[in-house]
mmCIF file of C-alpha atoms in Angstrom:
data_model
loop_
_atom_site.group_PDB
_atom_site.id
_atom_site.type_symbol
_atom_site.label_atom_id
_atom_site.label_comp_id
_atom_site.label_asym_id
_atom_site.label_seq_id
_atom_site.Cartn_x
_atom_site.Cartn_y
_atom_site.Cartn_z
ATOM 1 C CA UNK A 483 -32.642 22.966 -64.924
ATOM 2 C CA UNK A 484 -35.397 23.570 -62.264
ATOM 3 C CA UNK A 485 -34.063 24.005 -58.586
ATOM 4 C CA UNK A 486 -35.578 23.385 -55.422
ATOM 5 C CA UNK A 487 -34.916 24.803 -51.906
ATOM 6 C CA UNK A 488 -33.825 22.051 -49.914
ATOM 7 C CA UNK A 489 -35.850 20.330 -46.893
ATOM 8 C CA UNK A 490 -34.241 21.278 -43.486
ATOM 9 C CA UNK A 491 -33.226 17.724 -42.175
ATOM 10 C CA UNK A 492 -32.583 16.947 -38.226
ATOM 11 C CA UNK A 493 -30.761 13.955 -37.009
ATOM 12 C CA UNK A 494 -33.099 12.181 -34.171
ATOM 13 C CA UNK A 495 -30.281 12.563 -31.211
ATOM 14 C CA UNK A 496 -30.579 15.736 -31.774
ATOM 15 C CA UNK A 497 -33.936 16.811 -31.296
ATOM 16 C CA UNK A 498 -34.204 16.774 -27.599
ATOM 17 C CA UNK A 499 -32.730 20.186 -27.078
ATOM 18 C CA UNK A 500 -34.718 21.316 -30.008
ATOM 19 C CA UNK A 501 -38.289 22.498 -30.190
ATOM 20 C CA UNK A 502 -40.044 20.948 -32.308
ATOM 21 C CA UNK A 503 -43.383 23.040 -32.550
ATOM 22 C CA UNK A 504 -41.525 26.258 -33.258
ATOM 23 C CA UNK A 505 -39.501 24.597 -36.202
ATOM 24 C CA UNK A 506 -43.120 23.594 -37.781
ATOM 25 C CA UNK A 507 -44.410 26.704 -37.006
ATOM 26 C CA UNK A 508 -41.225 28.743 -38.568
ATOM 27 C CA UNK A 509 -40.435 26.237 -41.752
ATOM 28 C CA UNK A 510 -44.005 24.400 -42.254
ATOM 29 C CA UNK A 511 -42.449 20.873 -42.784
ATOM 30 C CA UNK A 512 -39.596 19.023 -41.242
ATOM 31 C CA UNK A 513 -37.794 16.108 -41.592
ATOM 32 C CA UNK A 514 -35.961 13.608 -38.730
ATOM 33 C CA UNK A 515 -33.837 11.586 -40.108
ATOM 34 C CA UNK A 516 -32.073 8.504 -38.459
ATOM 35 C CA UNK A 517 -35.285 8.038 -36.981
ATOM 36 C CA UNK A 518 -36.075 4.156 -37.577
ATOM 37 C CA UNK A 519 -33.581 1.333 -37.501
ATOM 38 C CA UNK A 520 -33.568 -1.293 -40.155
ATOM 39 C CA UNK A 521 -35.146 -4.007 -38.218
ATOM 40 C CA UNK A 522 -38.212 -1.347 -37.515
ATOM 41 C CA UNK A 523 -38.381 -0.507 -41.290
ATOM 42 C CA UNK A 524 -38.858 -3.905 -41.615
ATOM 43 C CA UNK A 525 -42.084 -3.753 -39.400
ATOM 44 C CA UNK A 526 -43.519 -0.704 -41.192
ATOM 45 C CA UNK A 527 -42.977 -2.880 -44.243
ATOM 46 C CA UNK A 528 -45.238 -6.101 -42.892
ATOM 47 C CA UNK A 529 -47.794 -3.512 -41.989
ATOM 48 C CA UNK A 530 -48.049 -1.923 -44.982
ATOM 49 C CA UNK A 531 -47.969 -5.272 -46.973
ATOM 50 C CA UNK A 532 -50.978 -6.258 -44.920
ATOM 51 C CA UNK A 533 -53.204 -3.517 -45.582
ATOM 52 C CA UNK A 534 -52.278 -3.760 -49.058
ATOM 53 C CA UNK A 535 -53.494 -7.407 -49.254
ATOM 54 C CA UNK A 536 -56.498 -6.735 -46.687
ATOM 55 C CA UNK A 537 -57.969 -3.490 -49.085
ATOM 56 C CA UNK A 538 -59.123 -5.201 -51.777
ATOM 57 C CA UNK A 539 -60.494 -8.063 -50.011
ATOM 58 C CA UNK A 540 -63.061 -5.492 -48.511
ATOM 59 C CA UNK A 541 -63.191 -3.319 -51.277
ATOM 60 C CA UNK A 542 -65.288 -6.354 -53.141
ATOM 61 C CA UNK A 543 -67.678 -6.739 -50.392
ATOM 62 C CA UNK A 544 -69.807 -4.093 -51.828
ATOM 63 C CA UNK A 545 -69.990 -1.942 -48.325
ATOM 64 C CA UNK A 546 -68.809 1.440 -49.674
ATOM 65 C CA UNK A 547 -70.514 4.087 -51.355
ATOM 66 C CA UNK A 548 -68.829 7.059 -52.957
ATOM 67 C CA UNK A 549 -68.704 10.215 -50.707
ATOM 68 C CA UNK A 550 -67.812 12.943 -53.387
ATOM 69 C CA UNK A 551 -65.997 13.382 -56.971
ATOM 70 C CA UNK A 552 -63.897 15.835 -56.548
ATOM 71 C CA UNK A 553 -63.284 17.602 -60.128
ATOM 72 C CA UNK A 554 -59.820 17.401 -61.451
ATOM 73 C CA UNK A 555 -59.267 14.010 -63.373
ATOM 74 C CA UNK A 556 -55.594 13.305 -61.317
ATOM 75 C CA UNK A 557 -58.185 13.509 -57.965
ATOM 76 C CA UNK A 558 -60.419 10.927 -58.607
ATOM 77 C CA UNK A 559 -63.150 9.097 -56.439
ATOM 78 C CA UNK A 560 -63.892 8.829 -52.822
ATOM 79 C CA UNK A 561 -65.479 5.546 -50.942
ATOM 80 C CA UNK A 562 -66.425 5.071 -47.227
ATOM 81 C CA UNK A 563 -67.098 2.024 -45.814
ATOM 82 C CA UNK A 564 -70.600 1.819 -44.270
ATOM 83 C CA UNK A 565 -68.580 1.547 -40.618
ATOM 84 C CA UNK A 566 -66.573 4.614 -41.691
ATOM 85 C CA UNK A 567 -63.602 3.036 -40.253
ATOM 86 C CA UNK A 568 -62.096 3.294 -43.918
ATOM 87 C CA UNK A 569 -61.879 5.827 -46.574
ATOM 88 C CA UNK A 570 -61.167 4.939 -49.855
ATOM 89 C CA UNK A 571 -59.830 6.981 -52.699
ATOM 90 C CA UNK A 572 -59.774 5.658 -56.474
ATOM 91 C CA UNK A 573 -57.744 6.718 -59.729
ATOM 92 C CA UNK A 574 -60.453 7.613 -62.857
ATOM 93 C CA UNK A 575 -60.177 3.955 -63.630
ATOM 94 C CA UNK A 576 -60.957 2.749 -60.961
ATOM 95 C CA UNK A 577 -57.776 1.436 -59.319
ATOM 96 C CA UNK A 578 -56.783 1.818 -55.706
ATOM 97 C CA UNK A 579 -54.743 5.321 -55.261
ATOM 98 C CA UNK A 580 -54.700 5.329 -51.828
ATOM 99 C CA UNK A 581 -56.740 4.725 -48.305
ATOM 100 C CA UNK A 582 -57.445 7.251 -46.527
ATOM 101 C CA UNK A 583 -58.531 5.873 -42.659
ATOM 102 C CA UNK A 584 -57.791 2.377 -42.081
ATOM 103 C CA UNK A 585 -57.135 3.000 -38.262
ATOM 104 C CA UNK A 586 -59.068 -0.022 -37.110
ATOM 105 C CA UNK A 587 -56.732 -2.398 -38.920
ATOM 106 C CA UNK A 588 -53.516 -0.973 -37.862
ATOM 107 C CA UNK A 589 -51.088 -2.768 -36.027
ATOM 108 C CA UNK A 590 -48.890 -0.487 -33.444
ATOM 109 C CA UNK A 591 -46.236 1.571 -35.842
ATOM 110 C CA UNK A 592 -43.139 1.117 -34.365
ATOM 111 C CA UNK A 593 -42.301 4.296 -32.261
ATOM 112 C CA UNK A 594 -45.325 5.570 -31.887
ATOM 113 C CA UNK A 595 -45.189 6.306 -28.557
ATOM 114 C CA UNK A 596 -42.247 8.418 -29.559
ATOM 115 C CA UNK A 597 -44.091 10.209 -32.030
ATOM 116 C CA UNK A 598 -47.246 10.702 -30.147
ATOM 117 C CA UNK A 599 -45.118 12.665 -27.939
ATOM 118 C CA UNK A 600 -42.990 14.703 -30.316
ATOM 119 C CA UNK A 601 -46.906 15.930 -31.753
ATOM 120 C CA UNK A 602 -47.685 16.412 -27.691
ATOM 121 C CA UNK A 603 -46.497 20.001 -27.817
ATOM 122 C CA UNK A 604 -48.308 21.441 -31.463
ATOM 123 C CA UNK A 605 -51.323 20.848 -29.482
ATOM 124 C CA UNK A 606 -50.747 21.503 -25.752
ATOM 125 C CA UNK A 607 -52.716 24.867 -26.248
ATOM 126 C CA UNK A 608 -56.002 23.613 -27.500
ATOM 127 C CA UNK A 609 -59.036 22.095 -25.270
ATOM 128 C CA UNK A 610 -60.328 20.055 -28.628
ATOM 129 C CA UNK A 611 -59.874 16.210 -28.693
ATOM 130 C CA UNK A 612 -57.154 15.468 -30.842
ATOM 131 C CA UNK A 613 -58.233 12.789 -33.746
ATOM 132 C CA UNK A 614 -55.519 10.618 -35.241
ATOM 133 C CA UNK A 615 -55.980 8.847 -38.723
ATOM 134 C CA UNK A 616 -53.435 6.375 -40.099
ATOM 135 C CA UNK A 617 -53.061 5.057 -43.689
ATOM 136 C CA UNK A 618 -50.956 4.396 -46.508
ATOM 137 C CA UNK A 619 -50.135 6.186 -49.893
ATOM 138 C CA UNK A 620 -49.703 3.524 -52.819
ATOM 139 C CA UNK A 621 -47.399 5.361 -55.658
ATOM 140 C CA UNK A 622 -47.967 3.130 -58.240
ATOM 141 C CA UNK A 623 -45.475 2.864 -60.959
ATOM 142 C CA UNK A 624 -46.031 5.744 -63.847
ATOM 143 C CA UNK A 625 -48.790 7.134 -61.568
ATOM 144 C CA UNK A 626 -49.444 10.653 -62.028
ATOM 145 C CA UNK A 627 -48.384 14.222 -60.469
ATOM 146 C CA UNK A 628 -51.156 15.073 -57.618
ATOM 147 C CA UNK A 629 -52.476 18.469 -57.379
ATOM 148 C CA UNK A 630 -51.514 21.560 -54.933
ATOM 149 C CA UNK A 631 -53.812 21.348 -51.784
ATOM 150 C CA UNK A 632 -53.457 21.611 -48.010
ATOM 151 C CA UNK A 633 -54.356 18.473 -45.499
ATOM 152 C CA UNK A 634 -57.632 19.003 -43.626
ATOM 153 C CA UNK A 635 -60.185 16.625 -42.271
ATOM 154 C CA UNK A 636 -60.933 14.525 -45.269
ATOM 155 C CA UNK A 637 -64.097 13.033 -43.668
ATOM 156 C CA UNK A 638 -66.202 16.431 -43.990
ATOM 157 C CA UNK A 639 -64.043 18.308 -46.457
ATOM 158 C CA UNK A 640 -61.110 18.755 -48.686
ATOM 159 C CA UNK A 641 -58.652 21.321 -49.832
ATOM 160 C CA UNK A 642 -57.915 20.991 -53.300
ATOM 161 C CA UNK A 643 -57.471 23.344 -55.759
ATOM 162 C CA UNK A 644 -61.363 23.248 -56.196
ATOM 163 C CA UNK A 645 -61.944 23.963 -52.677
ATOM 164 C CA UNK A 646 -62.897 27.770 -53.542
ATOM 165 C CA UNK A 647 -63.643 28.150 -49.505
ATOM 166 C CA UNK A 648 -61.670 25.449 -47.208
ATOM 167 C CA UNK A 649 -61.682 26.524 -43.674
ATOM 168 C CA UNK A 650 -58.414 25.266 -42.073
ATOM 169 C CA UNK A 651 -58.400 23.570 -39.345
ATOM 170 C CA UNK A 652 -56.868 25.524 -36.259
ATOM 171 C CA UNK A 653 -53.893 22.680 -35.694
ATOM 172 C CA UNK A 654 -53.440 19.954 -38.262
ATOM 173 C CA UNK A 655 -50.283 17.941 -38.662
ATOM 174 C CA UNK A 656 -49.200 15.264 -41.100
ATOM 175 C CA UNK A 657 -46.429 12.402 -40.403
ATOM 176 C CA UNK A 658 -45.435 10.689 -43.827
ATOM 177 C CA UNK A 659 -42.998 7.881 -43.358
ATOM 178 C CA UNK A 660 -41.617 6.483 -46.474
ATOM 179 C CA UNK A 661 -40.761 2.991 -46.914
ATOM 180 C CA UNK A 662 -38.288 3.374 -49.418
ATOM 181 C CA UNK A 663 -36.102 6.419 -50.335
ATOM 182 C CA UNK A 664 -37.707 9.432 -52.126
ATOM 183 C CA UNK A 665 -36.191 10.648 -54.595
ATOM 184 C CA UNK A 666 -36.757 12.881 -57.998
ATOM 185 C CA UNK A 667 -37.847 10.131 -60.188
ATOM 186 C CA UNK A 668 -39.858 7.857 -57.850
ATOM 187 C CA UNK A 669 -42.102 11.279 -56.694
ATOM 188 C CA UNK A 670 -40.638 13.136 -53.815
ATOM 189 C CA UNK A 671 -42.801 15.786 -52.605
ATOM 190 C CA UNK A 672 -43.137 19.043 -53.138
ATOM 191 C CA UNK A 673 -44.093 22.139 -50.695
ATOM 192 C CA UNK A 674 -44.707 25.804 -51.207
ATOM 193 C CA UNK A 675 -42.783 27.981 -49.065
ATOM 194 C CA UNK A 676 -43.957 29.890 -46.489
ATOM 195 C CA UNK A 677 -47.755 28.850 -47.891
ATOM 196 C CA UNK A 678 -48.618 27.591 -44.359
ATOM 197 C CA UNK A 679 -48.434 31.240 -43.301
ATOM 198 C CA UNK A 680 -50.885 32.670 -45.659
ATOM 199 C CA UNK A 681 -54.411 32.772 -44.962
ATOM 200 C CA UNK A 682 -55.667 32.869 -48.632
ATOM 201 C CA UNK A 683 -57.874 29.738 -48.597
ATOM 202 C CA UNK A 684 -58.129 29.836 -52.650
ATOM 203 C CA UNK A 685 -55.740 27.998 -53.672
ATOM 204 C CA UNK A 686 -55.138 29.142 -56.945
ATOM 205 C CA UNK A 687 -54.215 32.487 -55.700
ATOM 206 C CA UNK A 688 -51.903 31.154 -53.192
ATOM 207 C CA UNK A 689 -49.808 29.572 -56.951
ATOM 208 C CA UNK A 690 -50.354 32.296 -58.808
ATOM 209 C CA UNK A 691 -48.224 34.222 -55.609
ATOM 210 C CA UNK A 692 -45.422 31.836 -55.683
ATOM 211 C CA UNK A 693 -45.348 30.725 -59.294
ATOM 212 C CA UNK A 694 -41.820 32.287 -59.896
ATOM 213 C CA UNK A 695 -40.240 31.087 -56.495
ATOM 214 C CA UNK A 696 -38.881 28.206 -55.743
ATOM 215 C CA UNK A 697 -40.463 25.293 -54.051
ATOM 216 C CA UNK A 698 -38.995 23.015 -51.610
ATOM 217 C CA UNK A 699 -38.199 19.213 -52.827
ATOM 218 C CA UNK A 700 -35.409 17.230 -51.599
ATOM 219 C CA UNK A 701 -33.778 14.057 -51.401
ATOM 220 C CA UNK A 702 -35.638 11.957 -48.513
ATOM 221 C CA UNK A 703 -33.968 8.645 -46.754
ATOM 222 C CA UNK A 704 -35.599 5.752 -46.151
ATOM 223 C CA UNK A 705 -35.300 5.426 -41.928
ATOM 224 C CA UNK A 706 -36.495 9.364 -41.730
ATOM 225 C CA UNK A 707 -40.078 10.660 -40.846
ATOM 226 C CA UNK A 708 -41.325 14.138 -42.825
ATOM 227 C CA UNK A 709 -43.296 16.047 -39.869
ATOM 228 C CA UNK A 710 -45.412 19.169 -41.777
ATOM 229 C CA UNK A 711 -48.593 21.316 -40.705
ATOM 230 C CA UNK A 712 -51.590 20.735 -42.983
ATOM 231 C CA UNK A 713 -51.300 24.436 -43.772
ATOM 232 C CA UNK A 714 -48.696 23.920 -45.769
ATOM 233 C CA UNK A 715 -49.125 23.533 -49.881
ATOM 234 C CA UNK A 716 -48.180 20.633 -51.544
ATOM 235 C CA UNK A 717 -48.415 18.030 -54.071
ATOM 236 C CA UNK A 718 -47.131 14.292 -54.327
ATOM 237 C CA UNK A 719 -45.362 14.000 -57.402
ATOM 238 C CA UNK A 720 -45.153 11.119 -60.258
ATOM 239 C CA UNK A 721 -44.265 8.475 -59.903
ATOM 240 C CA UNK A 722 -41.620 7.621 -63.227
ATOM 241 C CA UNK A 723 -40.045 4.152 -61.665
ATOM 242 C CA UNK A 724 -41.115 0.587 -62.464
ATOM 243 C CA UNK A 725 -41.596 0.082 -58.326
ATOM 244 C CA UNK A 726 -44.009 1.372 -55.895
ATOM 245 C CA UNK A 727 -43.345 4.580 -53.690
ATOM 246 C CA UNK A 728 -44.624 2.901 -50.639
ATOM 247 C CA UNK A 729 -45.599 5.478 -47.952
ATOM 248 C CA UNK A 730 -47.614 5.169 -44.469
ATOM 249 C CA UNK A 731 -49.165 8.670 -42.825
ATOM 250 C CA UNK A 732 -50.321 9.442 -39.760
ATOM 251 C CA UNK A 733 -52.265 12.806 -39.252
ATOM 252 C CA UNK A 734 -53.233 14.716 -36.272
ATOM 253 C CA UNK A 735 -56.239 17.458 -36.026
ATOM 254 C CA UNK A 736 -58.677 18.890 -33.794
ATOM 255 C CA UNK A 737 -62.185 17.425 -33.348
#
């Protein structure tokens, strides 16, 4: 039986006498649990049933073109939307895997203003003009195992496993808020430790390296928040349920 190193897991109350930054920078990916209260959840879930209905209402109105196929067959297609307000990315056949920026028809996330400031501190140090991008992740039921790669500015590049040279970006950080629980059989995620501190930008290498070791995956509750650096390696896993794996992101980087 495969085991996994488990996710280190911080109650909200008790993160004001904790830094947060140095915890990202030490672990790569945190989670903050207790973080949303039922009636909130409830909000996340409106928004993300509206964006579900509202994508393929604009995904027949023939305004995207593809931006780039990106070669392994679980990857599939990216569209943009001749505004670029929207990215979208499609399975092989053609069905919606997941949106990439939707930020112009986002309603406020509940907390945000508390989360804003939490991310304050990773990038207190840098002069650049921090660019936030908000979507959601639809985990279809029986939908595959992604691939290893690190988050980066998806509107110029990517950093897949066919990314032979993906410059990072300096500060990049990645909020994923599930909407239900995660858990082994719906697809929770799956990191590489310690991967955010190597600079090998093949990826390939980077598995080879930790092939043997054991990766962190873990049990993840429905009112908690995963906070991780886009240095980190990781991969969204299957989805082997008969119900979605709902998920909304909100990522952070450097102009």
């Amino acid at each position: 039986m495969i085991s996994y190193e488990k996710l280190l897991k911080i109650p909200l109350k008790e993160i004001k006498d904790i830094d947060i930054s140095m915890l990202i920078e030490e672990h790569g990916v945190i989670c903050l649990t207790d973080f949303y209260t039922k009636n909130e959840i409830d909000e996340l879930n409106e928004i993300y049933n509206h964006l579900q209905k509202f994508i393929p209402i604009i995904q027949k109105n023939n305004e995207f073109s593809k931006v780039r196929q990106i070669g392994s067959n679980t990857i599939g297609t990216y569209l943009t939307h001749k505004t670029d307000d929207i990215i979208l990315h499609l399975r092989p056949d053609g069905k919606l895997r997941y949106d990439i920026s939707c930020n112009k028809f986002f309603k406020p996330l509940p907390k945000m203003i508390h989360i804003n400031n939490l991310i304050e501190n990773l990038f207190k140090n840098y002069n650049s003009k921090c660019i936030v991008d908000q979507g959601i992740i639809v985990s279809r039921p029986k939908s595959e195992r992604g691939d290893w790669h690190r988050d980066n500015n998806r509107r110029r590049h990517t950093s897949t496993l066919n990314s032979i040279k993906t410059e990072l970006c300096p500060r990049y950080i990645t909020i994923l808020i599930p909407l239900v629980d995660f858990i082994f059989e719906n697809g929770t995620p799956e990191f590489i430790v310690n991967s955010h501190n190597d600079s090998e930008i093949n990826l390939n290498k980077i598995i080879k390296k930790n092939e043997n070791k054991k990766t962190i995956r873990d049990f993840i509750d429905l009112n908690s928040i995963i906070i991780m650096t886009g240095r980190i390696v990781h991969r969204g896993m299957g989805n082997n349920t008969n119900k979605d794996r709902p998920t909304i992101w909100i990522t952070y980087y450097l102009e």
